CSV table of C-alpha atoms and ligand atoms in Angstrom, one decimal:
chain,number,residue,atom,x,y,z
A,28,MET,CA,93.5,-29.9,-64.0
A,29,SER,CA,94.1,-33.4,-62.8
A,30,GLY,CA,94.1,-32.6,-59.1
A,31,ARG,CA,92.2,-35.2,-57.1
A,32,GLY,CA,90.2,-32.4,-55.4
A,33,ASP,CA,88.4,-31.9,-58.8
A,34,ARG,CA,86.7,-35.3,-58.5
A,35,SER,CA,83.6,-36.2,-56.8
A,36,GLY,CA,83.5,-39.3,-54.6
A,37,ALA,CA,82.4,-41.4,-57.6
A,38,GLY,CA,85.7,-40.5,-59.3
A,39,ARG,CA,84.1,-38.3,-61.9
A,40,ARG,CA,84.7,-34.7,-62.7
A,41,ARG,CA,81.5,-32.8,-62.8
A,42,ALA,CA,82.9,-29.8,-64.6
A,43,LEU,CA,83.8,-32.0,-67.6
A,44,GLY,CA,80.2,-33.3,-67.9
A,45,GLN,CA,81.1,-36.8,-67.0
A,46,ASN,CA,77.8,-38.5,-67.1
A,47,PHE,CA,78.8,-41.9,-68.6
A,48,LEU,CA,76.4,-43.8,-70.9
A,49,ILE,CA,75.7,-47.2,-69.5
A,50,ASP,CA,73.2,-48.5,-72.0
A,51,PRO,CA,74.9,-50.5,-74.7
A,52,ASP,CA,71.8,-50.5,-76.9
A,53,VAL,CA,71.8,-46.7,-77.0
A,54,ALA,CA,75.5,-46.8,-77.9
A,55,ARG,CA,74.9,-49.3,-80.7
A,56,ARG,CA,72.0,-47.2,-82.1
A,57,THR,CA,74.1,-44.0,-81.9
A,58,VAL,CA,76.9,-45.7,-83.9
A,59,GLU,CA,74.4,-47.1,-86.4
A,60,ALA,CA,73.0,-43.6,-87.0
A,61,ALA,CA,76.5,-42.5,-88.0
A,62,GLY,CA,76.4,-45.2,-90.8
A,63,VAL,CA,80.0,-46.1,-90.0
A,64,VAL,CA,81.5,-48.8,-92.2
A,65,GLN,CA,84.8,-50.7,-92.4
A,66,GLY,CA,87.7,-48.4,-92.9
A,67,ASP,CA,86.0,-45.1,-92.0
A,68,ARG,CA,88.0,-42.6,-90.0
A,69,VAL,CA,86.1,-41.5,-86.9
A,70,LEU,CA,86.8,-38.7,-84.5
A,71,GLU,CA,85.4,-39.3,-81.1
A,72,ILE,CA,85.4,-36.4,-78.6
A,73,GLY,CA,85.3,-37.4,-75.0
A,74,PRO,CA,85.4,-41.2,-75.2
A,75,GLY,CA,85.3,-41.5,-71.4
A,76,ARG,CA,85.2,-45.2,-70.6
A,77,GLY,CA,84.7,-46.2,-74.2
A,78,ILE,CA,81.1,-47.3,-74.5
A,79,LEU,CA,80.8,-45.7,-77.9
A,80,THR,CA,84.4,-46.5,-78.8
A,81,SER,CA,83.8,-50.2,-78.7
A,82,PRO,CA,81.0,-50.4,-81.2
A,83,LEU,CA,82.8,-47.9,-83.5
A,84,LEU,CA,85.8,-50.2,-83.5
A,85,GLY,CA,83.5,-53.2,-83.9
A,86,ALA,CA,82.1,-51.6,-87.1
A,87,GLY,CA,85.6,-51.5,-88.5
A,88,ALA,CA,86.3,-47.8,-88.0
A,89,GLY,CA,89.7,-46.3,-87.2
A,90,VAL,CA,88.9,-44.2,-84.1
A,91,PHE,CA,90.9,-41.1,-83.1
A,92,ALA,CA,89.7,-40.2,-79.6
A,93,VAL,CA,90.3,-36.8,-78.0
A,94,GLU,CA,89.9,-37.0,-74.2
A,95,ILE,CA,90.6,-34.1,-71.8
A,96,ASP,CA,90.7,-36.3,-68.7
A,97,GLU,CA,94.2,-37.9,-68.5
A,98,ARG,CA,93.0,-40.6,-66.1
A,99,LEU,CA,90.3,-41.7,-68.5
A,100,ALA,CA,92.6,-41.5,-71.5
A,101,ASP,CA,95.2,-43.7,-69.7
A,102,GLU,CA,92.5,-46.3,-68.8
A,103,LEU,CA,91.3,-46.4,-72.4
A,104,GLU,CA,94.8,-46.7,-73.8
A,105,ARG,CA,95.7,-49.5,-71.4
A,106,ARG,CA,93.1,-51.6,-73.1
A,107,HIS,CA,95.2,-51.6,-76.3
A,108,LEU,CA,92.1,-51.7,-78.5
A,109,PRO,CA,93.2,-52.3,-82.2
A,110,GLY,CA,92.3,-49.3,-84.4
A,111,LEU,CA,92.2,-46.8,-81.5
A,112,THR,CA,94.4,-43.8,-81.1
A,113,VAL,CA,93.9,-41.8,-77.9
A,114,ARG,CA,95.0,-38.1,-77.6
A,115,ARG,CA,94.9,-36.3,-74.3
A,116,ALA,CA,93.6,-32.8,-75.2
A,117,ASP,CA,90.9,-30.2,-74.8
A,118,PHE,CA,89.1,-30.5,-78.1
A,119,LEU,CA,88.3,-26.8,-78.0
A,120,ARG,CA,92.0,-26.0,-78.2
A,121,PHE,CA,93.1,-29.0,-80.2
A,122,ASP,CA,94.9,-28.2,-83.5
A,123,LEU,CA,92.6,-29.8,-86.2
A,124,ASP,CA,95.6,-30.2,-88.5
A,125,GLU,CA,96.8,-33.0,-86.1
A,126,LEU,CA,93.8,-35.2,-87.1
A,127,PRO,CA,94.9,-38.3,-89.0
A,128,SER,CA,92.5,-37.6,-91.9
A,129,SER,CA,91.2,-34.4,-93.7
A,130,ARG,CA,87.6,-35.9,-93.6
A,131,MET,CA,86.3,-37.7,-90.6
A,132,THR,CA,82.9,-38.8,-89.2
A,133,VAL,CA,82.3,-37.4,-85.7
A,134,VAL,CA,80.6,-39.5,-83.1
A,135,ALA,CA,80.4,-38.2,-79.5
A,136,ASN,CA,78.5,-38.0,-76.3
A,137,LEU,CA,79.3,-34.4,-75.6
A,138,PRO,CA,79.6,-32.7,-72.2
A,139,TYR,CA,76.5,-30.5,-71.6
A,140,SER,CA,78.5,-27.4,-70.6
A,141,THR,CA,80.6,-27.2,-73.7
A,142,GLY,CA,78.6,-29.2,-76.2
A,143,THR,CA,77.4,-26.3,-78.3
A,144,ALA,CA,80.9,-24.7,-78.3
A,145,ILE,CA,82.4,-28.1,-79.5
A,146,LEU,CA,79.7,-28.3,-82.2
A,147,GLU,CA,80.4,-24.7,-83.3
A,148,ARG,CA,84.0,-25.6,-83.7
A,149,LEU,CA,83.1,-28.7,-85.8
A,150,LEU,CA,80.8,-26.6,-88.0
A,151,GLY,CA,83.6,-24.0,-88.4
A,152,ALA,CA,85.5,-26.6,-90.4
A,153,PRO,CA,82.6,-28.1,-92.5
A,154,ALA,CA,84.7,-29.7,-95.2
A,155,ARG,CA,86.5,-31.8,-92.6
A,156,PHE,CA,83.4,-33.3,-90.9
A,157,PRO,CA,80.7,-34.3,-93.4
A,158,ARG,CA,78.8,-36.3,-90.8
A,159,ILE,CA,78.4,-35.5,-87.1
A,160,VAL,CA,76.4,-37.7,-84.7
A,161,VAL,CA,76.3,-36.3,-81.2
A,162,MET,CA,74.4,-36.9,-77.9
A,163,LEU,CA,73.5,-33.6,-76.2
A,164,GLN,CA,71.0,-32.2,-73.8
A,165,LYS,CA,67.6,-32.8,-75.5
A,166,GLU,CA,66.6,-29.2,-75.4
A,167,VAL,CA,69.7,-28.3,-77.4
A,168,ALA,CA,69.2,-31.1,-79.8
A,169,ALA,CA,65.7,-29.9,-80.5
A,170,ARG,CA,66.9,-26.4,-81.2
A,171,LEU,CA,69.5,-27.8,-83.6
A,172,ALA,CA,66.8,-29.6,-85.6
A,173,ALA,CA,64.0,-27.1,-85.4
A,174,GLU,CA,62.2,-25.7,-88.4
A,175,PRO,CA,60.7,-22.2,-88.8
A,176,GLY,CA,57.6,-21.7,-86.7
A,177,ALA,CA,58.6,-24.4,-84.2
A,178,ARG,CA,58.9,-23.4,-80.5
A,179,ALA,CA,62.5,-24.5,-80.4
A,180,TYR,CA,63.5,-22.5,-83.6
A,181,GLY,CA,66.1,-19.9,-82.8
A,182,SER,CA,69.5,-18.6,-83.8
A,183,LEU,CA,71.2,-22.0,-83.1
A,184,SER,CA,68.8,-23.7,-85.6
A,185,VAL,CA,69.5,-21.1,-88.3
A,186,LEU,CA,73.3,-20.9,-87.7
A,187,THR,CA,73.4,-24.7,-87.9
A,188,ALA,CA,71.1,-24.9,-90.9
A,189,LEU,CA,73.5,-22.8,-92.9
A,190,TRP,CA,75.9,-25.8,-92.9
A,191,ALA,CA,74.0,-28.8,-92.0
A,192,ARG,CA,70.7,-30.7,-92.2
A,193,ALA,CA,70.0,-31.8,-88.7
A,194,ALA,CA,67.7,-34.7,-87.6
A,195,LEU,CA,66.8,-36.1,-84.2
A,196,VAL,CA,67.7,-39.7,-84.0
A,197,LEU,CA,67.0,-40.9,-80.5
A,198,ASP,CA,65.7,-39.7,-77.1
A,199,VAL,CA,67.9,-40.8,-74.2
A,200,PRO,CA,66.5,-40.7,-70.7
A,201,PRO,CA,68.6,-39.9,-67.6
A,202,ALA,CA,68.5,-43.6,-66.5
A,203,CYS,CA,70.8,-44.5,-69.4
A,204,PHE,CA,73.7,-42.7,-67.7
A,205,ARG,CA,75.7,-43.0,-64.5
A,206,PRO,CA,75.4,-40.8,-62.7
A,207,PRO,CA,72.0,-39.8,-64.2
A,208,PRO,CA,71.9,-36.2,-65.4
A,209,LYS,CA,69.1,-33.9,-64.3
A,210,VAL,CA,67.9,-33.4,-67.9
A,211,ASP,CA,66.9,-35.6,-70.9
A,212,SER,CA,69.3,-36.2,-73.7
A,213,ALA,CA,69.0,-36.9,-77.4
A,214,VAL,CA,71.1,-38.0,-80.3
A,215,VAL,CA,71.2,-35.7,-83.3
A,216,ARG,CA,72.7,-36.4,-86.7
A,217,LEU,CA,74.1,-33.5,-88.8
A,218,ASP,CA,74.8,-34.0,-92.5
A,219,VAL,CA,77.2,-31.2,-93.2
A,220,SER,CA,77.8,-29.4,-96.5
A,221,PRO,CA,81.3,-28.2,-97.3
A,222,THR,CA,79.9,-24.9,-98.5
A,223,PRO,CA,76.9,-22.9,-97.2
A,224,ARG,CA,73.6,-24.5,-98.1
A,225,VAL,CA,72.2,-21.2,-99.3
A,226,PRO,CA,74.2,-18.6,-101.2
A,227,VAL,CA,75.9,-16.2,-98.8
A,228,ARG,CA,79.5,-14.9,-99.2
A,229,ASP,CA,80.3,-14.0,-95.7
A,230,ALA,CA,79.3,-16.3,-92.9
A,231,GLU,CA,80.1,-13.6,-90.3
A,232,VAL,CA,77.5,-11.3,-91.8
A,233,PHE,CA,75.0,-14.1,-91.8
A,234,ARG,CA,75.8,-14.7,-88.1
A,235,ARG,CA,75.3,-11.0,-87.4
A,236,VAL,CA,71.9,-10.9,-89.2
A,237,VAL,CA,70.7,-14.0,-87.4
A,238,ARG,CA,71.8,-12.9,-84.0
A,239,ALA,CA,70.3,-9.5,-84.4
A,240,ALA,CA,67.0,-10.9,-85.6
A,241,PHE,CA,66.7,-13.2,-82.7
A,242,ALA,CA,68.0,-10.9,-80.1
A,243,GLN,CA,64.5,-10.2,-79.0
A,244,LYS,CA,62.5,-13.1,-80.4
A,245,ARG,CA,59.0,-11.6,-79.7
A,246,LYS,CA,59.8,-8.3,-81.4
A,247,MET,CA,59.2,-7.3,-85.0
A,248,LEU,CA,62.1,-7.6,-87.4
A,249,ARG,CA,61.9,-3.9,-88.2
A,250,ASN,CA,62.9,-3.2,-84.6
A,251,THR,CA,65.4,-6.0,-84.0
A,252,LEU,CA,67.3,-5.3,-87.2
A,253,ARG,CA,67.4,-1.6,-86.4
A,254,ALA,CA,69.3,-2.3,-83.3
A,255,ALA,CA,72.1,-3.8,-85.3
A,256,PHE,CA,71.9,-2.1,-88.6
A,257,GLY,CA,70.5,1.3,-87.8
A,258,ASP,CA,68.7,3.1,-90.6
A,259,ASP,CA,69.9,0.4,-93.1
A,260,ALA,CA,67.4,-2.0,-91.5
A,261,GLU,CA,64.5,-0.6,-93.5
A,262,ALA,CA,66.5,-0.9,-96.8
A,263,LEU,CA,67.4,-4.5,-96.0
A,264,LEU,CA,63.7,-5.4,-95.5
A,265,GLU,CA,62.5,-3.4,-98.5
A,266,ARG,CA,65.1,-4.9,-100.9
A,267,THR,CA,64.3,-8.5,-99.8
A,268,GLY,CA,60.6,-8.0,-99.8
A,269,ILE,CA,60.4,-9.3,-96.2
A,270,ASP,CA,57.6,-7.7,-94.1
A,271,GLY,CA,59.2,-5.8,-91.2
A,272,ARG,CA,56.3,-6.7,-89.0
A,273,ARG,CA,57.3,-10.4,-89.1
A,274,ARG,CA,59.3,-12.0,-86.3
A,275,ALA,CA,62.6,-13.9,-86.7
A,276,GLU,CA,61.0,-17.2,-85.7
A,277,THR,CA,59.0,-17.2,-88.9
A,278,LEU,CA,61.9,-16.6,-91.3
A,279,SER,CA,63.3,-19.5,-93.4
A,280,LEU,CA,67.0,-20.1,-94.0
A,281,GLU,CA,66.6,-18.7,-97.6
A,282,GLU,CA,65.1,-15.5,-96.2
A,283,PHE,CA,68.0,-15.1,-93.7
A,284,ALA,CA,70.3,-15.6,-96.7
A,285,ALA,CA,68.5,-12.9,-98.7
A,286,LEU,CA,68.9,-10.5,-95.8
A,287,THR,CA,72.6,-11.4,-95.5
A,288,ARG,CA,73.2,-10.8,-99.2
A,289,GLU,CA,71.7,-7.3,-98.9
A,290,ALA,CA,73.7,-6.6,-95.7
A,291,GLU,CA,76.9,-7.7,-97.6
A,292,ARG,CA,76.1,-5.1,-100.3
A,293,LEU,CA,75.8,-2.4,-97.6
A,294,ALA,CA,79.1,-3.4,-95.9
B,311,SAM,N1,81.7,-41.0,-74.3
B,311,SAM,C1,81.5,-41.4,-72.9
B,311,SAM,C2,80.2,-42.0,-72.7
B,311,SAM,O1,79.3,-41.9,-73.6
B,311,SAM,O2,80.0,-42.5,-71.6
B,311,SAM,C3,81.7,-40.1,-72.0
B,311,SAM,C4,80.7,-39.0,-72.2
B,311,SAM,S1,80.8,-37.7,-71.0
B,311,SAM,C5,79.2,-37.0,-71.3
B,311,SAM,C6,81.8,-36.5,-71.8
B,311,SAM,C7,83.3,-36.9,-71.9
B,311,SAM,O3,84.0,-35.8,-72.6
B,311,SAM,C8,84.0,-37.1,-70.6
B,311,SAM,O4,84.8,-38.3,-70.8
B,311,SAM,C9,84.9,-35.9,-70.4
B,311,SAM,O5,86.1,-36.1,-69.7
B,311,SAM,C10,85.2,-35.5,-71.9
B,311,SAM,N2,85.4,-34.1,-72.1
B,311,SAM,C11,84.8,-33.0,-71.5
B,311,SAM,N3,85.3,-31.9,-72.0
B,311,SAM,C12,86.1,-32.2,-73.1
B,311,SAM,C13,86.9,-31.4,-74.0
B,311,SAM,N4,86.9,-30.1,-74.0
B,311,SAM,N5,87.7,-32.1,-74.8
B,311,SAM,C14,87.8,-33.5,-74.8
B,311,SAM,N6,87.0,-34.2,-74.0
B,311,SAM,C15,86.2,-33.6,-73.1
């Protein structure tokens, strides 16, 4: 993992999404969006060279930072910043029970390649992370925050909406990073509910319904649901009163929840 051959000439590791933020104003505004106050416990994933870590500590937070790159973790630790704990680990494999608090605000500039997987992991433990403020590829941020009917509305929007209200906070152009990435970035804030925001019993069934409905975005629900639920698809639509000629991109969170409740009854 830490072999020198993995690094580019600039000393960064491309596979780990190491585009470092260099604009302190963007860092400050990102931390402000998280509403961090004195004494808050913050989880930072991928602190890198610490541009977000410094204003978080400055706001009085205790920061627990999980960094996969040992060299960066060493550098950060050598600065002996009061209030900072650095852990060398892959967040995707990190045992959440090792976190210092059962409820933490998350602030991170996520690597592009694993950003959605990291977010999925966070939303998989909604009671632990009531607020998540992350920088991501702009296109992904737009999908997270999209409402029904919007071009960016898709399965990621609905799966996120089950647990969180998402709002775009800030656009961040490539020039704010070194090296500059090829795509635009954005900061998104998620206010997370500890329980589903609409009544469903089984989040796995919800996921199955949503994935099936969006599997072919342009097709009618009658057809997309049939692929996953066979002959039961008609019954789902009939019992929920949802017109089978509609497309997934027009359905609200509540309508997906209604389909899920019927699918739970069939299971
Ligand atoms: N926070 C810094 C900044 O804003 O400049 C660095 C952001 S950079 C986009 C992503 C950071 O996440 C890098 O420091 C990288 O080494 C780290 N990283 C990548 N994958 C990770 C993972 N699975 N777990 C923990 N850290 C990871």
